[in-house]
XYZ file of C-alpha atoms in Angstrom:
520
model
C 0.000 0.000 0.000
C 1.093 3.616 -0.561
C 0.836 4.779 3.065
C 1.073 2.739 6.305
C -1.771 4.690 7.916
C -5.376 5.632 7.156
C -7.426 8.574 8.458
C -10.171 7.608 10.896
C -13.816 8.094 9.974
C -16.478 8.015 12.674
C -19.265 5.691 11.485
C -22.534 6.409 13.264
C -23.473 2.814 14.018
C -24.232 1.615 17.547
C -22.662 -1.854 17.808
C -23.498 -2.220 21.543
C -20.294 -3.008 23.408
C -18.477 -4.342 20.341
C -15.619 -2.614 18.558
C -16.148 -2.743 14.791
C -13.775 -1.431 12.117
C -14.870 -0.725 8.546
C -12.697 -0.887 5.424
C -13.857 -0.406 1.854
C -13.396 -3.439 -0.376
C -11.190 -1.320 -2.695
C -8.957 -0.145 0.148
C -5.282 -0.928 -0.581
C -4.913 -2.306 2.938
C -7.604 -4.928 2.326
C -5.853 -6.197 -0.792
C -2.315 -5.982 0.565
C -2.964 -7.571 3.964
C -5.525 -10.125 2.815
C -8.201 -8.923 5.244
C -11.501 -10.768 5.278
C -14.807 -9.795 6.817
C -15.092 -10.710 10.534
C -11.311 -10.901 10.890
C -9.944 -9.591 14.186
C -7.766 -6.522 13.709
C -5.618 -4.257 15.846
C -5.958 -0.500 15.411
C -3.270 1.853 16.711
C -3.509 5.648 16.937
C -1.943 8.288 19.165
C -0.341 5.685 21.412
C -3.651 3.849 21.925
C -4.422 0.287 20.822
C -7.851 -1.102 20.015
C -8.973 -4.600 19.025
C -11.937 -4.789 16.671
C -13.904 -7.018 14.302
C -13.547 -6.015 10.655
C -16.503 -5.364 8.365
C -15.740 -4.941 4.652
C -18.105 -2.519 2.901
C -18.891 -1.630 -0.705
C -20.643 1.676 0.011
C -18.363 4.735 0.040
C -21.028 6.535 2.088
C -19.979 4.343 5.013
C -16.265 4.395 4.358
C -14.099 5.705 1.503
C -11.457 3.373 -0.004
C -8.634 5.218 1.796
C -10.354 5.594 5.179
C -10.642 3.491 8.306
C -14.166 3.547 9.676
C -14.837 2.962 13.381
C -18.183 2.228 15.039
C -19.386 4.534 17.815
C -18.118 2.147 20.494
C -14.682 1.769 18.875
C -14.385 5.507 18.219
C -15.208 6.294 21.846
C -12.703 3.756 23.156
C -9.864 4.963 20.922
C -10.430 8.560 21.982
C -9.049 10.458 18.962
C -10.545 13.010 16.577
C -11.967 12.135 13.140
C -9.243 12.250 10.514
C -6.523 11.199 12.950
C -4.120 8.749 11.238
C -4.337 5.147 12.413
C -2.584 1.921 11.591
C -4.516 -1.326 11.159
C -3.096 -4.842 11.090
C -4.125 -8.420 11.662
C -4.558 -9.268 15.358
C -3.148 -12.380 16.921
C -5.688 -14.587 18.726
C -6.244 -13.644 22.365
C -3.823 -15.435 24.688
C -6.682 -16.959 26.675
C -8.320 -18.714 23.709
C -6.667 -22.001 24.716
C -8.414 -21.793 28.105
C -11.708 -21.041 26.363
C -11.277 -24.159 24.224
C -10.712 -26.235 27.365
C -13.969 -24.934 28.846
C -15.793 -25.702 25.597
C -14.503 -29.268 26.026
C -15.984 -29.373 29.541
C -12.834 -28.906 31.613
C -12.684 -27.049 34.924
C -10.809 -23.738 34.724
C -8.329 -22.472 37.303
C -8.100 -18.959 38.761
C -5.387 -17.910 36.268
C -7.416 -19.227 33.309
C -10.482 -17.198 34.252
C -8.444 -14.092 35.025
C -6.817 -14.301 31.576
C -10.189 -14.773 29.850
C -11.778 -11.843 31.684
C -8.784 -9.587 30.993
C -9.063 -10.345 27.280
C -12.837 -9.771 27.358
C -12.403 -6.409 29.111
C -9.783 -5.415 26.543
C -12.269 -6.279 23.742
C -9.966 -8.988 22.344
C -12.903 -11.402 22.041
C -15.276 -11.262 19.086
C -19.016 -11.744 19.623
C -18.636 -15.330 18.413
C -15.953 -16.055 21.019
C -17.970 -14.300 23.741
C -20.995 -16.407 22.858
C -18.847 -19.537 23.002
C -17.710 -18.632 26.538
C -21.247 -17.875 27.702
C -22.637 -21.110 26.241
C -19.755 -23.234 27.553
C -20.074 -21.919 31.102
C -23.811 -22.567 30.888
C -23.586 -26.070 29.422
C -20.728 -27.140 31.727
C -21.909 -25.355 34.859
C -19.223 -23.537 36.806
C -18.448 -25.061 40.198
C -18.438 -22.733 43.196
C -14.690 -22.071 43.080
C -14.854 -21.267 39.377
C -17.638 -18.787 40.189
C -15.448 -17.275 42.914
C -12.497 -16.937 40.530
C -14.702 -15.470 37.785
C -16.068 -12.909 40.254
C -12.562 -11.964 41.411
C -11.441 -11.544 37.800
C -14.438 -9.346 36.950
C -13.754 -7.093 39.944
C -10.096 -6.765 38.920
C -11.053 -5.805 35.342
C -12.286 -2.306 36.277
C -12.297 0.390 38.906
C -13.418 0.102 42.540
C -15.091 2.768 44.663
C -14.094 3.119 48.311
C -17.054 4.939 49.850
C -15.750 4.506 53.370
C -12.645 6.470 52.467
C -14.639 9.029 50.487
C -17.542 9.596 52.864
C -16.771 7.993 56.215
C -16.749 4.784 58.205
C -19.655 2.398 58.668
C -21.481 -0.150 56.529
C -22.042 0.692 52.866
C -25.346 -1.023 52.164
C -27.084 -1.944 48.936
C -30.017 -3.979 47.712
C -30.234 -5.939 44.478
C -32.806 -8.170 42.798
C -31.756 -10.971 40.444
C -34.441 -9.666 38.052
C -37.210 -11.141 35.967
C -40.159 -9.508 37.758
C -41.861 -6.524 36.033
C -42.404 -3.472 38.213
C -40.596 -4.422 41.436
C -39.189 -0.919 41.808
C -38.338 -1.478 45.471
C -34.900 0.172 45.321
C -36.457 3.608 44.859
C -38.382 3.139 48.110
C -35.636 1.333 50.016
C -32.802 3.807 49.346
C -34.529 6.890 50.847
C -35.725 4.862 53.862
C -32.258 3.506 54.611
C -30.547 6.845 53.897
C -33.048 8.576 56.217
C -31.997 6.120 58.918
C -28.475 7.510 58.489
C -26.830 4.600 56.690
C -24.769 5.006 53.534
C -26.762 3.657 50.568
C -25.221 4.757 47.230
C -27.269 2.918 44.611
C -25.661 2.693 41.172
C -28.064 0.896 38.861
C -28.225 -0.352 35.320
C -30.545 0.574 32.511
C -32.989 -1.965 31.136
C -31.667 -4.312 28.478
C -34.604 -6.643 27.863
C -36.979 -5.473 30.634
C -39.507 -2.601 30.354
C -37.571 -0.478 32.872
C -34.520 -0.519 35.089
C -34.044 1.501 38.252
C -31.979 4.069 36.345
C -34.679 4.386 33.650
C -37.379 4.963 36.270
C -35.350 7.393 38.374
C -34.580 9.334 35.184
C -38.278 10.248 35.010
C -37.706 12.301 38.171
C -34.036 13.351 38.120
C -30.720 13.219 36.301
C -29.009 9.819 36.589
C -25.931 10.206 34.359
C -23.608 11.835 36.853
C -19.802 12.166 36.880
C -18.177 10.329 39.768
C -17.030 13.523 41.516
C -20.595 14.841 41.623
C -21.945 11.477 42.699
C -19.619 11.491 45.693
C -20.780 14.984 46.652
C -24.418 13.840 46.501
C -23.726 10.833 48.711
C -21.859 12.990 51.225
C -24.822 15.361 51.400
C -27.721 12.881 51.385
C -26.226 9.465 52.319
C -27.779 8.000 49.176
C -28.206 8.204 45.426
C -30.080 6.473 42.617
C -27.809 6.855 39.619
C -26.766 5.062 36.449
C -23.540 3.129 37.013
C -22.322 3.210 33.426
C -19.885 6.083 33.934
C -17.941 4.383 36.742
C -16.235 1.571 34.728
C -17.272 -1.002 37.332
C -16.682 -4.621 36.224
C -16.569 -3.707 32.485
C -16.123 -7.343 31.446
C -19.534 -8.047 32.944
C -21.174 -5.372 30.775
C -19.668 -7.014 27.690
C -20.810 -10.499 28.704
C -24.329 -9.245 29.452
C -24.558 -7.873 25.913
C -24.236 -11.480 24.693
C -26.129 -13.286 27.474
C -29.344 -11.304 27.052
C -29.943 -12.020 23.317
C -29.169 -15.690 23.980
C -31.533 -15.678 26.998
C -28.799 -17.347 29.045
C -28.462 -16.444 32.707
C -26.803 -19.429 34.355
C -26.404 -19.421 38.158
C -22.622 -19.046 38.017
C -22.697 -16.165 35.571
C -25.490 -14.492 37.543
C -23.587 -14.681 40.839
C -20.343 -13.399 39.318
C -22.147 -10.580 37.502
C -24.076 -9.292 40.521
C -21.372 -9.661 43.174
C -18.576 -8.236 41.021
C -20.657 -5.107 40.360
C -21.623 -4.661 44.012
C -18.105 -5.132 45.370
C -16.602 -2.877 42.693
C -19.244 -0.277 43.587
C -17.964 -0.261 47.171
C -20.738 -2.186 48.945
C -19.804 -3.903 52.200
C -23.307 -5.247 52.970
C -25.923 -6.464 50.482
C -29.547 -7.559 50.712
C -30.298 -9.814 47.752
C -33.846 -10.346 46.471
C -34.441 -13.799 44.913
C -38.018 -13.966 43.559
C -39.471 -17.434 43.019
C -42.451 -18.181 40.793
C -43.726 -20.055 37.716
C -42.489 -17.366 35.282
C -39.650 -15.910 37.375
C -35.965 -16.632 36.727
C -36.036 -19.092 39.642
C -39.059 -21.400 39.530
C -38.729 -23.668 42.583
C -37.778 -23.315 46.221
C -35.041 -25.935 45.870
C -33.435 -23.943 43.024
C -33.727 -20.750 45.087
C -31.978 -22.374 48.041
C -29.146 -23.655 45.823
C -28.685 -20.204 44.318
C -28.777 -18.610 47.773
C -26.014 -20.920 49.037
C -23.842 -20.140 46.009
C -24.261 -16.396 46.555
C -23.439 -16.812 50.237
C -20.292 -18.846 49.534
C -18.815 -16.398 47.011
C -19.817 -13.294 48.987
C -18.328 -14.741 52.166
C -15.016 -15.524 50.490
C -14.848 -11.966 49.136
C -15.688 -10.256 52.434
C -19.168 -9.047 51.459
C -21.840 -9.511 54.127
C -24.889 -10.903 52.349
C -28.511 -11.381 53.381
C -30.360 -13.275 50.640
C -34.159 -12.996 50.833
C -36.440 -15.357 48.906
C -39.559 -13.460 47.793
C -42.830 -13.963 45.932
C -42.192 -13.940 42.177
C -45.562 -15.184 40.952
C -46.560 -11.818 39.463
C -45.355 -8.221 38.949
C -44.798 -5.972 41.968
C -46.757 -2.720 41.905
C -49.276 -1.701 39.277
C -47.092 0.056 36.730
C -44.745 -1.558 34.209
C -42.672 1.079 32.407
C -40.656 4.097 33.667
C -43.397 6.699 34.239
C -45.909 4.216 35.623
C -43.324 2.694 37.970
C -42.189 6.153 39.134
C -45.838 6.932 39.909
C -46.097 3.821 42.103
C -42.868 4.691 43.947
C -43.929 8.237 44.759
C -47.369 7.060 45.903
C -45.715 4.666 48.358
C -43.302 7.301 49.633
C -46.170 9.796 50.053
C -48.213 7.227 52.041
C -50.997 7.586 49.487
C -53.917 5.297 50.459
C -54.126 4.240 46.814
C -50.472 3.205 46.624
C -49.782 -0.421 45.608
C -49.538 -2.304 48.893
C -47.430 -5.156 47.504
C -44.690 -2.680 46.545
C -44.953 -0.978 49.944
C -44.747 -4.199 51.930
C -41.904 -5.696 49.917
C -39.875 -2.473 50.114
C -40.380 -2.305 53.887
C -39.319 -5.913 54.229
C -36.093 -5.330 52.292
C -35.374 -1.961 53.926
C -35.817 -3.555 57.336
C -33.247 -6.221 56.513
C -30.815 -3.510 55.365
C -31.348 -1.429 58.510
C -30.471 -4.483 60.581
C -26.938 -4.241 59.160
C -26.635 -1.246 61.513
C -24.744 -2.575 64.556
C -26.914 -0.390 66.812
C -30.158 -2.036 65.636
C -31.360 -5.183 67.345
C -32.256 -8.073 65.064
C -35.960 -8.090 64.232
C -36.409 -4.328 64.727
C -35.559 -3.305 61.170
C -39.045 -3.648 59.715
C -40.590 -1.489 62.454
C -37.911 1.185 62.025
C -38.369 1.199 58.228
C -42.150 1.478 58.604
C -41.818 4.373 61.050
C -39.468 6.233 58.689
C -41.903 5.765 55.803
C -45.052 6.686 57.726
C -43.431 9.768 59.312
C -42.686 11.282 55.891
C -38.918 11.171 56.426
C -38.458 8.796 53.495
C -40.311 11.158 51.140
C -38.230 14.097 52.374
C -35.045 12.125 51.790
C -36.176 11.104 48.307
C -36.876 14.746 47.442
C -33.432 15.692 48.741
C -31.819 13.031 46.537
C -33.865 14.128 43.510
C -32.893 17.784 44.051
C -29.225 16.884 44.556
C -29.111 14.825 41.349
C -31.073 17.451 39.383
C -34.855 17.422 39.449
C -36.661 17.200 36.109
C -38.439 20.481 35.415
C -41.155 18.674 33.458
C -41.481 14.973 34.305
C -42.547 12.724 31.436
C -46.256 11.903 31.180
C -47.956 8.570 30.652
C -48.582 7.607 27.024
C -51.884 8.944 25.684
C -52.631 6.097 23.237
C -54.271 3.222 25.094
C -56.264 0.026 24.860
C -57.721 -2.151 27.619
C -57.234 -5.883 27.948
C -60.403 -7.459 29.337
C -61.251 -10.717 31.046
C -62.777 -13.160 28.527
C -64.949 -14.860 31.173
C -65.840 -14.900 34.852
C -63.295 -16.469 37.178
C -60.309 -15.890 39.432
C -56.842 -14.822 38.317
C -54.770 -17.965 38.811
C -51.717 -17.135 36.699
C -49.724 -14.130 35.481
C -46.950 -14.579 32.908
C -44.201 -12.140 33.896
C -42.230 -12.701 30.703
C -45.185 -12.006 28.393
C -46.226 -8.884 30.303
C -42.660 -7.566 30.062
C -42.655 -8.276 26.330
C -45.988 -6.484 25.804
C -44.727 -3.456 27.752
C -41.550 -3.307 25.679
C -43.493 -3.539 22.428
C -45.576 -0.576 23.612
C -42.346 1.451 23.660
C -40.906 1.059 27.178
C -38.302 1.943 28.318
C -37.194 4.146 25.399
C -40.586 5.870 25.475
C -40.829 6.639 29.187
C -44.604 6.982 29.298
C -45.232 3.636 27.583
C -46.084 0.444 29.427
C -48.802 -1.391 31.305
C -51.090 -0.295 34.150
C -52.317 -3.394 35.995
C -55.833 -3.453 37.438
C -56.012 -6.920 39.044
C -53.721 -9.349 40.868
C -53.450 -13.063 41.550
C -56.477 -14.377 43.395
C -58.769 -11.519 42.380
C -62.215 -12.538 41.160
C -63.136 -10.931 37.835
C -66.173 -10.792 35.596
C -66.258 -11.111 31.835
C -65.370 -7.746 30.260
C -63.594 -6.429 33.370
C -60.288 -4.675 32.640
C -57.224 -6.742 33.530
C -54.753 -4.033 32.484
C -54.398 -0.991 30.267
C -51.610 -0.636 27.695
C -50.136 2.855 27.164
C -48.131 3.974 24.134
C -47.044 7.219 22.523
C -46.908 6.058 18.913
C -49.480 4.224 16.816
C -46.967 1.641 15.589
C -45.952 0.699 19.145
C -49.601 0.404 20.160
C -50.244 -1.936 17.241
C -47.209 -4.094 18.062
C -48.420 -4.459 21.658
C -51.962 -5.199 20.451
C -50.716 -8.044 18.263
C -48.803 -9.585 21.160
C -51.865 -9.369 23.421
C -53.929 -11.083 20.703
C -51.572 -14.064 20.971
C -52.013 -14.209 24.755
C -52.954 -11.706 27.461
C -50.503 -13.129 30.062
C -53.415 -13.700 32.474
C -54.939 -17.110 33.187
C -58.376 -17.456 34.764
C -59.711 -20.413 36.698
C -60.944 -21.395 40.139
C -59.718 -19.566 43.238
C -58.240 -22.778 44.650
C -55.919 -23.044 41.625
C -53.779 -20.001 42.516
C -50.127 -21.200 42.676
C -48.459 -21.387 46.044
C -46.305 -18.496 47.259
C -43.032 -20.294 48.000
C -41.683 -17.275 49.883
C -44.597 -17.127 52.349
C -42.872 -19.495 54.782
C -39.794 -17.303 55.202
C -41.008 -15.807 58.485
C -40.967 -12.083 57.708
C -42.950 -9.398 59.566
C -46.661 -9.002 58.669
């Protein structure tokens, strides 16, 4: 080729956590180096090195023959200006590929093997195909508990760690996390202000939704700013003892973010991967004490009490070895928590609970109090069993609402909160009967097709719960959308199945969590 370098062109394509390079088929580099599509390449510019997957294009609108195109993710990672000269060459296979092949063959991996794999994943040396192979292999040949421990350690080491005790002061740094799979369930936004009002440090860094209708960050964003630089986040926590922010700016366990981008489309969430993902994020985020919510139900991630107990023991083993004090709580996962599914509707439920509104969803209130009480009992000055009462007193006194407003103001209150979608249709009961089943997965899918979480006001407003008696024509739930196309997509999904099953009252599935002995 005439020149050893090519100017960089920023290609406006979101490749979601994957570095992609683009070269035109007529580029001299393609011919000289024998590049093929999907080859792994190394890009060097301004002292920075980037590994990427190559796409070969024929359209000069994407990339000219003497340009190197970079996807949005790759451009951001390389950190140079458009037009900056870059060198591209074939990349050698990642050093940990041999360990990956051993796991594909069903072998047990040692600490050094998993550390090498995670380091290569965090450095984006793995293609999507290789990432998928790792995810599938660790699902098919389930990780033993020491492999899970080593994977968690490696994920923590792959990014930054926050030391809140050094930044803000001594004492427990508490957090609450749910393993997911239950629509609504916006307990964190009630728990954090209760626990912070008690005086404990509760800095909640949350994710955005990937396949669910809303994450905590999506819902909090209805009320306040959530994308906050770390310096400002620390100031907020010093002032209020809590926050409800998006964790994407903190570079916490970055290898986990990359793996999640492959796990979700494959619908794979094996116990080992789940434990490593959750605990690595919490420890990297500076938590010293964690209450973990494990919902159990017919359409939850965990569908039997025996599976919940196995998962609980695995969490406890890994957390204990890593110095994280863990309280795992098995909860009712037979149906959504709260009435709203979608950012605006879930934010409405949260604020109703915090305001002690008589019309607030009582299941959300009770579950949040239960979890907040367990977190408050991490306080060495609180006697075991008193946490629920303390949490309830904080909520009923209005202190939790005041604390939530302080957190919202500190993060940056929205001048005009988003409104619920104005396009609607009702889903009605086809016959008389009792609600004996609710499909969490289908409801989440319907809410996403209506536009949630990208359209904040889209989603589902539930009108009945398990065990309720209904009459033919009675509304089961209302679907909200902002755009006609989204409304139609949701309508088609509902036509295939409403997610509600009617029958006799004695057919309601058992609540496996009811025997856990929590306060009334």
